[in-house]
Coordinates of C-alpha atoms (C1' of nucleotides) in Angstrom, one line a residue:
Chain N
M1 CA 0.0 0.1 0.1
T2 CA 1.4 3.6 -1.0
Q3 CA 1.9 6.1 1.2
V4 CA -1.0 8.8 1.2
R5 CA 0.4 12.2 0.3
L6 CA -1.7 15.5 0.0
R7 CA -0.7 19.0 -0.3
F8 CA -2.1 22.3 0.5
S9 CA -0.9 24.8 -2.3
P10 CA -2.0 28.1 -1.8
A11 CA -0.9 31.0 -4.0
P12 CA 0.8 33.9 -1.8
T13 CA -1.0 36.8 -3.1
G14 CA -2.8 38.2 0.0
F15 CA -4.0 37.1 3.2
L16 CA -5.5 33.8 3.6
H17 CA -9.2 33.7 2.7
I18 CA -11.6 31.6 4.8
G19 CA -12.2 29.2 1.6
S20 CA -8.6 28.7 1.4
V21 CA -8.4 27.7 5.0
R22 CA -11.0 25.2 4.6
T23 CA -9.2 23.6 1.9
A24 CA -6.1 23.4 3.8
L25 CA -8.1 22.0 6.9
Y26 CA -9.8 19.2 4.6
N27 CA -6.5 18.3 3.3
W28 CA -4.8 18.2 6.8
L29 CA -7.9 16.2 8.1
Q30 CA -7.8 13.7 5.5
A31 CA -3.8 13.4 5.9
R32 CA -4.2 12.9 9.7
H33 CA -7.2 10.6 9.5
V34 CA -5.4 8.1 7.2
G35 CA -2.0 8.7 8.7
G36 CA -0.5 10.2 5.4
T37 CA 1.9 13.1 4.8
F38 CA 0.7 16.7 4.7
I39 CA 2.7 18.9 2.7
L40 CA 2.8 22.7 2.3
R41 CA 3.6 23.9 -1.2
I42 CA 3.6 27.7 -2.2
E43 CA 2.5 28.1 -5.6
D44 CA 4.3 31.6 -6.4
T45 CA 4.6 31.1 -10.2
D46 CA 3.0 34.4 -10.7
V47 CA 6.1 36.4 -9.6
A48 CA 4.5 39.9 -9.9
R49 CA 1.8 39.0 -7.6
S50 CA 3.4 36.9 -4.9
T51 CA 4.8 38.4 -1.8
Q52 CA 7.1 37.1 0.9
E53 CA 4.8 38.8 3.5
S54 CA 1.9 36.6 2.2
V55 CA 4.2 33.4 2.3
D56 CA 4.9 34.2 6.1
Q57 CA 1.4 34.9 6.7
I58 CA 0.1 31.8 5.2
Q59 CA 2.4 29.8 7.8
Q60 CA 1.5 31.8 10.7
V61 CA -2.2 31.2 10.4
M62 CA -1.6 27.7 9.7
H63 CA 0.4 27.3 12.8
W64 CA -2.3 29.4 14.8
L65 CA -5.1 26.8 13.5
G66 CA -2.9 23.8 14.5
L67 CA -2.6 22.8 10.7
E68 CA 0.9 21.4 11.1
W69 CA 2.6 20.3 7.8
D70 CA 5.0 17.4 7.6
E71 CA 6.9 18.6 4.5
G72 CA 7.6 21.9 3.2
P73 CA 7.1 24.7 2.4
Y74 CA 8.2 24.2 -0.8
L75 CA 8.4 27.2 -3.2
Q76 CA 7.4 26.8 -6.8
S77 CA 9.5 29.7 -7.6
A78 CA 12.8 27.6 -6.5
R79 CA 11.7 25.0 -9.1
F80 CA 11.4 26.8 -12.3
D81 CA 14.0 24.7 -13.9
A82 CA 12.0 21.4 -13.5
Y83 CA 8.9 23.2 -15.1
L84 CA 10.7 24.6 -18.0
A85 CA 12.5 21.3 -18.6
A86 CA 9.0 19.8 -18.9
A87 CA 7.9 22.3 -21.1
A88 CA 11.0 21.8 -23.6
K89 CA 10.3 18.1 -23.7
L90 CA 6.5 18.7 -24.6
V91 CA 7.9 21.3 -27.4
D92 CA 10.4 18.6 -28.6
A93 CA 7.6 16.0 -28.8
H94 CA 5.2 18.3 -30.8
L95 CA 2.8 18.4 -28.0
A96 CA 3.3 22.1 -27.2
Y97 CA 4.6 25.0 -29.4
E98 CA 5.8 28.5 -29.3
C99 CA 3.3 31.0 -29.7
Y100 CA 4.2 34.5 -31.1
C101 CA 0.8 36.0 -30.4
T102 CA 1.0 39.0 -27.9
E103 CA -1.5 39.1 -25.0
A104 CA -3.1 42.2 -26.6
E105 CA -3.9 40.3 -29.7
V106 CA -5.2 37.3 -27.9
K107 CA -7.3 39.5 -25.9
E108 CA -8.8 41.6 -29.0
R109 CA -9.6 38.2 -30.6
N110 CA -11.6 37.2 -27.7
E111 CA -13.7 40.3 -27.4
Q112 CA -14.1 40.0 -31.2
A113 CA -15.5 36.6 -30.9
M114 CA -17.8 37.4 -28.0
R115 CA -19.2 40.4 -29.9
E116 CA -19.9 37.9 -32.6
G117 CA -21.3 35.4 -30.4
R118 CA -18.7 33.0 -31.0
P119 CA -17.1 31.1 -28.0
P120 CA -13.7 32.9 -27.1
G121 CA -10.5 30.9 -26.8
Y122 CA -7.2 30.7 -28.7
G123 CA -7.7 30.1 -32.2
G124 CA -4.7 28.2 -32.9
Q125 CA -2.9 30.8 -35.2
C126 CA 0.7 29.5 -34.2
R127 CA -0.1 25.9 -33.9
D128 CA 1.9 25.0 -37.0
L129 CA 4.3 27.4 -37.7
T130 CA 7.2 26.5 -40.0
A131 CA 10.7 27.1 -38.8
E132 CA 10.9 30.0 -41.2
E133 CA 7.7 31.7 -39.9
R134 CA 8.9 31.2 -36.2
A135 CA 12.3 32.9 -37.3
A136 CA 10.4 35.6 -38.9
R137 CA 8.3 36.3 -36.0
A138 CA 11.1 36.2 -33.7
A139 CA 13.1 38.6 -35.8
E140 CA 10.2 41.0 -35.4
G141 CA 10.9 41.0 -31.8
R142 CA 7.7 39.4 -30.9
P143 CA 7.3 37.7 -27.4
V144 CA 7.4 34.1 -27.2
S145 CA 5.0 32.1 -24.9
I146 CA 4.7 28.3 -24.8
R147 CA 1.2 26.8 -25.5
F148 CA 0.0 23.4 -25.0
R149 CA -1.9 21.7 -27.6
T150 CA -5.3 20.3 -26.6
P151 CA -7.2 17.6 -28.5
D152 CA -9.6 19.0 -30.9
E153 CA -12.2 16.2 -30.5
G154 CA -13.2 13.6 -27.8
R155 CA -13.9 14.0 -24.2
S156 CA -11.9 14.3 -21.0
T157 CA -13.2 12.5 -18.1
F158 CA -11.9 11.8 -14.4
T159 CA -13.5 10.4 -11.4
D160 CA -14.2 12.8 -8.4
V161 CA -14.5 11.2 -5.1
I162 CA -17.3 13.6 -4.2
R163 CA -19.1 14.0 -7.4
G164 CA -18.6 11.0 -9.4
E165 CA -17.6 11.1 -13.0
V166 CA -16.9 14.6 -14.4
S167 CA -16.3 15.0 -18.1
V168 CA -16.2 18.0 -20.9
D169 CA -15.8 18.0 -24.7
W170 CA -12.0 18.9 -25.7
S171 CA -13.6 21.1 -28.4
T172 CA -14.3 23.5 -25.6
I173 CA -11.1 23.8 -23.9
S174 CA -8.5 25.5 -26.4
D175 CA -4.7 25.6 -26.3
F176 CA -3.4 27.1 -23.2
V177 CA -0.1 28.9 -22.3
I178 CA 2.1 26.8 -19.9
V179 CA 5.1 29.3 -20.2
R180 CA 4.5 32.9 -20.1
S181 CA 6.5 35.1 -22.9
N182 CA 8.7 36.3 -19.6
G183 CA 10.0 33.0 -19.5
T184 CA 8.0 31.8 -16.0
P185 CA 5.8 28.8 -15.8
V186 CA 2.2 28.7 -15.5
F187 CA 0.0 27.1 -12.9
F188 CA -1.1 24.1 -15.0
L189 CA 2.2 23.2 -15.8
A190 CA 3.9 23.5 -12.4
N191 CA 0.9 21.8 -10.7
A192 CA 1.1 18.8 -13.1
V193 CA 5.0 18.5 -12.5
D194 CA 4.9 19.0 -8.9
D195 CA 2.0 16.6 -8.3
V196 CA 4.1 13.8 -10.0
D197 CA 7.6 14.7 -8.5
M198 CA 5.9 15.0 -4.7
Q199 CA 4.1 11.8 -5.3
I200 CA 0.8 13.6 -4.3
T201 CA -1.8 10.9 -4.1
H202 CA -4.9 12.9 -3.3
V203 CA -5.8 16.3 -4.6
L204 CA -8.5 18.1 -2.6
R205 CA -9.3 21.5 -3.6
G206 CA -12.1 23.9 -4.3
E207 CA -14.6 23.2 -7.0
D208 CA -13.5 26.5 -8.7
L209 CA -10.6 24.3 -10.0
I210 CA -12.8 21.5 -11.4
D211 CA -12.2 22.7 -15.2
S212 CA -8.6 23.1 -14.7
T213 CA -8.2 19.6 -13.7
H214 CA -8.7 18.3 -17.2
R215 CA -6.1 20.4 -18.2
V216 CA -3.5 19.4 -15.6
L217 CA -4.5 15.7 -16.2
A218 CA -3.9 16.2 -19.9
L219 CA -0.3 17.8 -19.0
R220 CA 0.4 15.0 -16.8
H221 CA -0.4 12.3 -19.6
A222 CA 1.5 14.1 -22.1
L223 CA 4.6 14.3 -19.8
G224 CA 4.3 10.4 -19.8
H225 CA 2.3 9.7 -16.5
D226 CA -0.9 7.9 -17.0
D227 CA -1.4 7.1 -13.1
Q228 CA -3.8 9.8 -11.8
P229 CA -3.9 11.1 -8.1
V230 CA -7.5 10.7 -6.5
Y231 CA -9.4 14.1 -7.0
A232 CA -12.1 15.6 -4.7
H233 CA -13.4 18.8 -5.6
M234 CA -15.1 20.2 -2.5
P235 CA -17.9 22.7 -2.6
L236 CA -17.3 26.5 -2.3
I237 CA -18.1 28.8 0.6
L238 CA -20.4 31.6 -0.2
G239 CA -21.5 34.8 1.6
P240 CA -24.5 35.4 3.2
G241 CA -27.2 35.9 0.6
G242 CA -24.9 33.9 -2.0
G243 CA -22.2 34.9 -4.3
K244 CA -18.6 35.2 -3.1
L245 CA -17.7 35.6 0.6
S246 CA -16.4 39.3 0.7
K247 CA -15.5 42.0 3.2
R248 CA -19.1 43.2 3.4
H249 CA -20.2 40.0 5.0
G250 CA -17.7 40.6 7.9
A251 CA -14.2 39.2 8.2
V252 CA -12.8 37.0 5.5
S253 CA -9.4 36.6 6.9
V254 CA -8.5 34.3 9.6
E255 CA -6.3 37.0 11.4
E256 CA -9.7 39.0 11.6
Y257 CA -11.5 36.2 13.6
R258 CA -8.3 35.7 15.8
D259 CA -8.3 39.5 16.7
A260 CA -12.0 39.4 17.1
G261 CA -11.5 36.6 20.0
Y262 CA -12.4 33.5 18.0
L263 CA -10.6 30.3 19.3
P264 CA -8.8 28.1 16.6
E265 CA -10.5 25.2 17.5
A266 CA -13.8 26.7 17.1
L267 CA -12.9 27.9 13.6
T268 CA -11.7 24.6 12.4
N269 CA -14.7 23.0 14.1
Y270 CA -17.1 25.3 12.3
L271 CA -15.4 25.2 9.0
A272 CA -15.1 21.4 9.1
L273 CA -19.0 21.4 9.3
L274 CA -19.3 23.6 6.2
G275 CA -19.7 20.8 3.6
W276 CA -19.1 17.7 6.0
G277 CA -20.4 16.2 9.3
P278 CA -20.0 13.0 11.3
D279 CA -23.0 10.6 10.7
D280 CA -24.3 10.7 14.1
G281 CA -25.2 14.5 13.9
R282 CA -23.0 15.8 16.6
E283 CA -21.7 19.5 15.9
V284 CA -19.5 20.6 18.7
L285 CA -16.4 18.5 18.4
T286 CA -12.6 18.4 19.2
V287 CA -10.0 18.3 16.5
D288 CA -9.3 14.7 17.4
E289 CA -13.0 13.8 17.0
I290 CA -13.2 15.4 13.7
I291 CA -9.9 13.6 12.7
A292 CA -11.2 10.2 13.7
E293 CA -14.7 11.0 11.9
F294 CA -13.5 12.7 8.9
E295 CA -14.7 11.0 5.7
L296 CA -13.7 12.4 2.0
E297 CA -16.8 10.2 0.8
R298 CA -19.1 12.2 3.2
V299 CA -18.3 15.6 1.8
N300 CA -21.3 17.5 0.3
T301 CA -21.6 18.4 -3.3
S302 CA -23.3 21.6 -2.9
S303 CA -21.9 25.0 -2.0
A304 CA -22.5 26.3 1.7
T305 CA -23.3 29.8 3.0
F306 CA -21.0 31.1 5.6
D307 CA -23.1 32.1 8.8
P308 CA -21.3 34.3 11.2
K309 CA -23.9 33.8 13.8
K310 CA -23.6 30.1 14.0
L311 CA -19.5 30.4 14.2
E312 CA -20.1 32.8 17.2
W313 CA -22.5 30.4 18.9
M314 CA -19.8 27.7 18.3
N315 CA -17.0 29.8 19.6
G316 CA -19.0 30.1 22.8
E317 CA -19.5 26.5 23.0
H318 CA -15.5 26.1 22.7
I319 CA -14.9 28.9 25.2
R320 CA -17.0 26.9 27.8
A321 CA -15.4 23.6 26.8
R322 CA -11.8 24.8 27.6
P323 CA -10.2 23.9 30.7
L324 CA -10.0 27.3 32.8
P325 CA -6.3 27.6 32.6
E326 CA -5.8 27.5 29.1
L327 CA -8.9 30.0 28.6
V328 CA -7.0 32.3 30.9
S329 CA -4.0 32.1 28.6
A330 CA -5.9 32.7 25.7
V331 CA -7.6 35.7 26.9
L332 CA -4.5 37.1 28.4
P333 CA -3.1 38.9 25.4
F334 CA -6.4 40.7 25.1
A335 CA -6.4 41.8 28.6
R336 CA -3.0 43.1 28.4
T337 CA -3.5 45.3 25.5
R338 CA -6.6 46.7 27.1
Y339 CA -5.5 47.3 30.7
G340 CA -1.7 46.9 30.4
A341 CA 0.1 47.5 33.9
R342 CA -3.2 47.7 35.6
L343 CA -4.0 44.2 35.1
D344 CA -4.3 42.3 38.3
I345 CA -3.5 38.7 37.7
G346 CA -5.6 37.2 40.5
R347 CA -8.7 39.4 39.8
F348 CA -8.2 38.7 36.1
E349 CA -8.3 34.8 36.7
R350 CA -11.3 35.0 38.6
A351 CA -13.0 37.4 36.2
V352 CA -12.3 34.7 33.2
E353 CA -14.0 32.2 35.3
L354 CA -17.1 34.2 35.9
A355 CA -17.1 35.4 32.2
Q356 CA -16.4 31.8 30.9
V357 CA -20.2 30.5 31.1
R358 CA -21.8 33.8 29.5
A359 CA -19.3 34.9 26.7
T360 CA -19.1 34.1 22.8
T361 CA -15.8 35.7 22.3
L362 CA -12.6 36.3 23.9
V363 CA -13.0 40.1 23.3
Q364 CA -16.3 39.9 25.2
I365 CA -14.5 38.4 28.2
A366 CA -11.7 40.7 28.3
D367 CA -14.1 43.7 28.0
Q368 CA -16.5 42.5 30.7
M369 CA -13.9 42.8 33.3
A370 CA -13.0 46.5 32.4
F371 CA -14.3 47.9 35.7
L372 CA -11.9 45.7 37.7
F373 CA -8.8 47.4 36.2
T374 CA -10.3 51.0 36.2
P375 CA -9.9 53.4 39.0
D376 CA -13.0 54.4 40.7
E377 CA -12.9 58.1 39.4
E378 CA -12.4 57.0 35.9
I379 CA -15.4 54.6 35.7
E380 CA -17.2 55.6 32.8
I381 CA -21.0 55.0 33.1
D382 CA -22.9 53.9 29.9
P383 CA -25.5 56.7 29.1
A384 CA -28.6 54.1 28.6
S385 CA -27.8 52.5 31.8
L386 CA -27.5 55.8 33.9
E387 CA -30.6 56.8 32.6
K388 CA -32.6 53.8 33.4
A389 CA -30.8 53.8 37.0
T390 CA -31.8 57.6 37.6
K391 CA -35.4 56.9 36.5
A392 CA -35.9 53.9 38.5
E393 CA -38.4 54.1 41.5
R394 CA -36.6 54.8 44.9
A395 CA -33.3 54.5 43.5
A396 CA -31.8 57.1 46.0
E397 CA -33.3 54.7 49.0
I398 CA -32.1 51.7 47.5
L399 CA -28.4 53.1 47.0
D400 CA -28.6 54.5 50.7
A401 CA -29.7 51.2 52.0
V402 CA -27.0 49.2 50.0
I403 CA -24.2 51.8 51.0
E404 CA -25.2 51.3 54.6
F405 CA -25.2 47.5 54.2
V406 CA -21.7 47.6 52.4
E407 CA -20.2 49.7 55.0
G408 CA -21.0 47.4 57.9
C409 CA -21.2 43.8 56.5
E410 CA -18.8 41.1 57.2
W411 CA -16.4 41.1 54.2
T412 CA -16.4 37.9 52.1
A413 CA -15.6 36.8 48.5
E414 CA -19.3 37.5 47.6
I415 CA -21.1 40.3 49.1
D416 CA -24.9 39.8 48.7
P417 CA -26.8 43.1 49.4
R418 CA -30.3 41.6 48.7
H419 CA -31.4 41.7 52.2
A420 CA -31.1 45.2 52.4
I421 CA -33.3 45.9 49.4
E422 CA -35.9 43.5 50.5
A423 CA -35.9 45.3 53.9
L424 CA -37.4 48.1 52.0
G425 CA -40.2 46.1 50.5
V426 CA -38.6 46.1 47.2
K427 CA -37.9 43.1 44.9
P428 CA -34.2 42.9 44.3
G429 CA -34.3 41.4 40.9
K430 CA -36.2 44.3 39.5
V431 CA -33.7 46.9 40.7
M432 CA -30.2 45.1 40.6
H433 CA -29.5 47.0 37.4
I434 CA -28.8 50.0 39.5
L435 CA -26.3 48.5 41.5
Y436 CA -24.4 46.8 38.4
T437 CA -24.5 50.6 36.9
A438 CA -22.6 51.8 40.1
I439 CA -20.1 49.0 40.3
E440 CA -19.4 48.2 36.7
G441 CA -20.5 51.1 34.7
R442 CA -23.4 49.1 33.1
G443 CA -26.7 47.6 33.9
Q444 CA -25.2 44.0 33.1
G445 CA -22.2 42.3 33.4
L446 CA -20.1 40.1 35.7
P447 CA -22.1 38.7 38.6
L448 CA -22.4 41.3 41.2
F449 CA -21.7 39.9 44.2
D450 CA -18.4 38.5 43.2
S451 CA -17.7 41.7 41.6
I452 CA -17.9 43.7 44.9
G453 CA -16.0 41.1 46.7
M454 CA -13.0 41.6 44.3
L455 CA -13.5 45.2 44.3
G456 CA -13.2 45.5 48.0
R457 CA -15.2 47.5 50.6
E458 CA -13.6 51.0 49.9
S459 CA -13.6 50.9 46.2
S460 CA -17.2 49.6 46.0
L461 CA -18.3 52.2 48.4
R462 CA -16.8 55.1 46.3
R463 CA -18.5 53.8 43.3
L464 CA -22.0 53.5 44.9
R465 CA -21.7 56.9 46.4
A466 CA -20.6 58.4 43.2
L467 CA -23.9 57.1 41.5
R468 CA -26.1 58.1 44.5
A469 CA -24.6 61.8 44.0
R470 CA -25.7 61.9 40.5
L471 CA -29.5 61.1 41.1
Chain B
rG1 C1' -22.7 33.3 -25.5
rC2 C1' -20.4 28.4 -24.6
rC3 C1' -18.9 24.7 -21.1
rC4 C1' -18.8 22.4 -16.0
rC5 C1' -20.8 21.7 -11.2
rG6 C1' -25.0 22.3 -8.0
rU7 C1' -30.7 22.7 -5.8
rU8 C1' -34.2 19.4 1.5
rC9 C1' -36.5 24.9 6.8
rG10 C1' -33.8 32.0 6.6
rU11 C1' -28.6 29.1 7.3
rC12 C1' -25.3 24.4 8.1
rU13 C1' -27.6 19.7 7.4
rA14 C1' -29.9 14.1 8.3
rG15 C1' -32.0 11.4 4.3
rA16 C1' -28.3 6.2 -0.2
rG17 C1' -37.1 3.7 -3.3
rG18 C1' -41.2 2.1 1.3
rC19 C1' -38.8 3.5 8.6
rC20 C1' -40.3 10.9 6.1
rC21 C1' -47.8 14.3 6.1
rA22 C1' -39.2 14.7 6.3
rG23 C1' -34.9 14.4 11.9
rG24 C1' -31.1 17.5 14.2
rA25 C1' -28.4 22.2 14.9
rC26 C1' -27.9 27.7 14.4
rG27 C1' -31.1 31.9 14.1
rC28 C1' -35.8 33.7 15.6
rC29 C1' -40.3 33.8 18.9
rA30 C1' -42.6 32.2 23.6
rG31 C1' -42.2 30.3 28.6
rG32 C1' -39.1 28.5 33.1
rU33 C1' -34.4 28.8 36.1
rU34 C1' -31.2 32.9 37.7
rC35 C1' -28.4 38.8 41.8
rU36 C1' -28.2 41.7 36.1
rC37 C1' -26.9 40.2 31.3
rA38 C1' -25.7 35.7 29.4
rU39 C1' -25.5 30.4 30.1
rC40 C1' -28.9 26.4 30.9
rC41 C1' -34.0 23.8 30.3
rU42 C1' -38.9 23.5 27.9
rG43 C1' -42.0 24.5 23.8
rG44 C1' -43.0 26.9 18.9
rU45 C1' -41.7 28.6 13.7
rA46 C1' -40.0 26.9 9.1
rA47 C1' -38.1 23.0 3.8
rC48 C1' -38.0 18.4 -0.2
rA49 C1' -37.2 24.6 -6.8
rC50 C1' -40.7 23.4 -11.0
rG51 C1' -42.6 20.1 -14.7
rG52 C1' -42.6 15.3 -17.0
rG53 C1' -41.4 10.2 -16.6
rU54 C1' -39.8 5.2 -14.3
rU55 C1' -41.9 2.3 -10.0
rC56 C1' -47.3 -1.1 -6.5
rA57 C1' -44.2 3.2 -4.0
rA58 C1' -39.8 9.0 -5.0
rA59 C1' -36.8 14.1 -1.3
rU60 C1' -34.4 9.6 -2.9
rC61 C1' -33.8 7.0 -10.1
rC62 C1' -34.3 9.4 -15.2
rC63 C1' -35.2 13.6 -18.7
rG64 C1' -36.2 18.8 -19.3
rU65 C1' -36.9 23.8 -17.4
rA66 C1' -35.9 27.6 -13.8
rC67 C1' -32.5 29.4 -10.5
rG68 C1' -27.5 29.6 -8.1
rG69 C1' -22.4 28.9 -8.3
rG70 C1' -17.8 28.1 -11.1
rG71 C1' -14.8 28.2 -15.5
rU72 C1' -14.1 30.2 -20.3
rG73 C1' -6.4 34.8 -18.4
rC74 C1' 0.5 35.0 -20.3
rC75 C1' -4.3 34.6 -12.2
rA76 C1' -4.3 30.2 -9.1

RNA sequence: GCCCCGUUCGUCUAGAGGCCCAGGACGCCAGGUUCUCAUCCUGGUAACACGGGUUCAAAUCCCGUACGGGGUGCCA
C-alpha cells in the first residue's frame, strides 16, 4: 500500500481567505485521518503578484490553527528549471508549441469573438508554424510563450470522489499557455509537474478548479504519467445571501477572527462542518474527534453559505469547553493590550472564570472585566444604563440602604446586598441594574456579588456613592 | 454566449425507493431557572425549486426547465 500524500498549495498573493483555510483544513484532516503526509507547497509562479509577506502569513495562520505540515514549505519559484525542462520536452514532442501572439492580440480576438457570439478561446494561430515563420516572428521582436496543444475532439473524463464522473468535450478547451513570454511557468504546468514529483496521491481543492483538472491531467499524460491521483473537488463557501464571501459580510481572513476573539478550535470546527458532518449529527467536536470521523466520501456536493452567527455560537461552546487555565492564557493577550500595567492577575483569573459561562468571544470576556482595572474616578457610566438607573423608582433609597449595608457587613468573596433591598419592600431582581451600573458602569455584566467582593469595600463604596450623588 | 458543477426549513445539514404528512443544529419567537446580562432547560416557527416520466411506492432514479455557483486569463 502506497503512502498517502496530500498538499495544500496556496498562491501567496494576499491574506489567507476563509475558503482557502477550509481547503487546507480538509487536506490536513484527510492526511491525519489516514496517517498520511501533509505537504505545504507555495504556488508562487506568478512572480509579480506573490509576496514574501503573504508566504509568512500563510504559515503563521496555519500554525495558529494547528494545521501543522510534515513537508515543506516548497516554493515553486525555486523549481522553475524543472517546469521549463518539462515544457521543452513537450515542445520537442510537438505536444506544445511556441506562440508568438501577443497578449493584446489574444485579448482582442477574444473580445471580437464574444461580440460576434462565438465562443472565446485561442484560435490556434501559431499551432503549425514552420521554422521560417517562427524565425520571422522572432526577428520582429515578438514575445514567445509556450502553449500546450489540446485535443480537437473527444472527451476528457476523470472520477471525482465527491461528485463521481466529471467530463467535458475537448473542443471547448483551447490551447493554453504553460510558459509565459517572460519565461515563467504557469500554474497548470507547475501543478502537474509537482504533483508527479512530490508523489501526491490525493488532490483536494475547491470546486472552482474542477475545469482546470482536465488540463492538468492532459499535461500529466503528455509528460508520460498515466497514473492519476485521487481527485476531490469540494463545494465553495458563499457569503450570506449567496455570491462570493467578501468583506461586506464581515471578516474573510483568519487574522480578523483571531483578533475578534475567536478560538482556533472553534474556527476549524465550524469550517469542518461547512460541507461535512459526522453521521451521528454531533456538531461541537474536538479536533481529535473530527480527525477520527472525517470521511472524504461524506463531503457534500453543494456549496455552503457562511453563517457568522453560528460561528459565534460555536465559539461560545468552545470557550465553555476549554479548561480554565487554557482559557485564561487565551484571554490574557487581549487583557494586556486593554489594561496594561493595571492588570491584576488574581482578579483577572477570577473574572475569566466568571465570564466563561456567558461569553461568545474572548474580546467579550476581556471587555466585561474592564471595571476591575479602572480606577474608581475613571469609571465611565454607560448613558443608557445611567438613565435607566436614575429613572428607577426609589433609586436613592435603595442605594442608601446598600451603601449602609456594604459599610457594615462582614467582608467575604461574595457580598450579597439583597437583604438590604428586601427590607425596603422592594424585589431585588427588578432593581439590581442600579447596582450593576454603579459598580460596573453598565446595567449588566459579571455577577455583582463577586464583583463587589473583588473590588473591596472602599472601592465599592466610592462607586455606589458616586452614583448616589448623580441622582 | 459556450462549458462544468450544483438545488431539503432564513442558514448548516440528516436522508443512499417504502422507517419521512421529512430528523438534528444555528437563528428567530414564547415560557421557565437565575443577583443583571448571558448560560442552561422546555416548547414553537419553518424546507424536499418546478414540470414530466420510471415504479405498487420517489426528497431519494431518469429527462427537461428555472435558479444559483464556477470556468472560459501570458491569475491560481
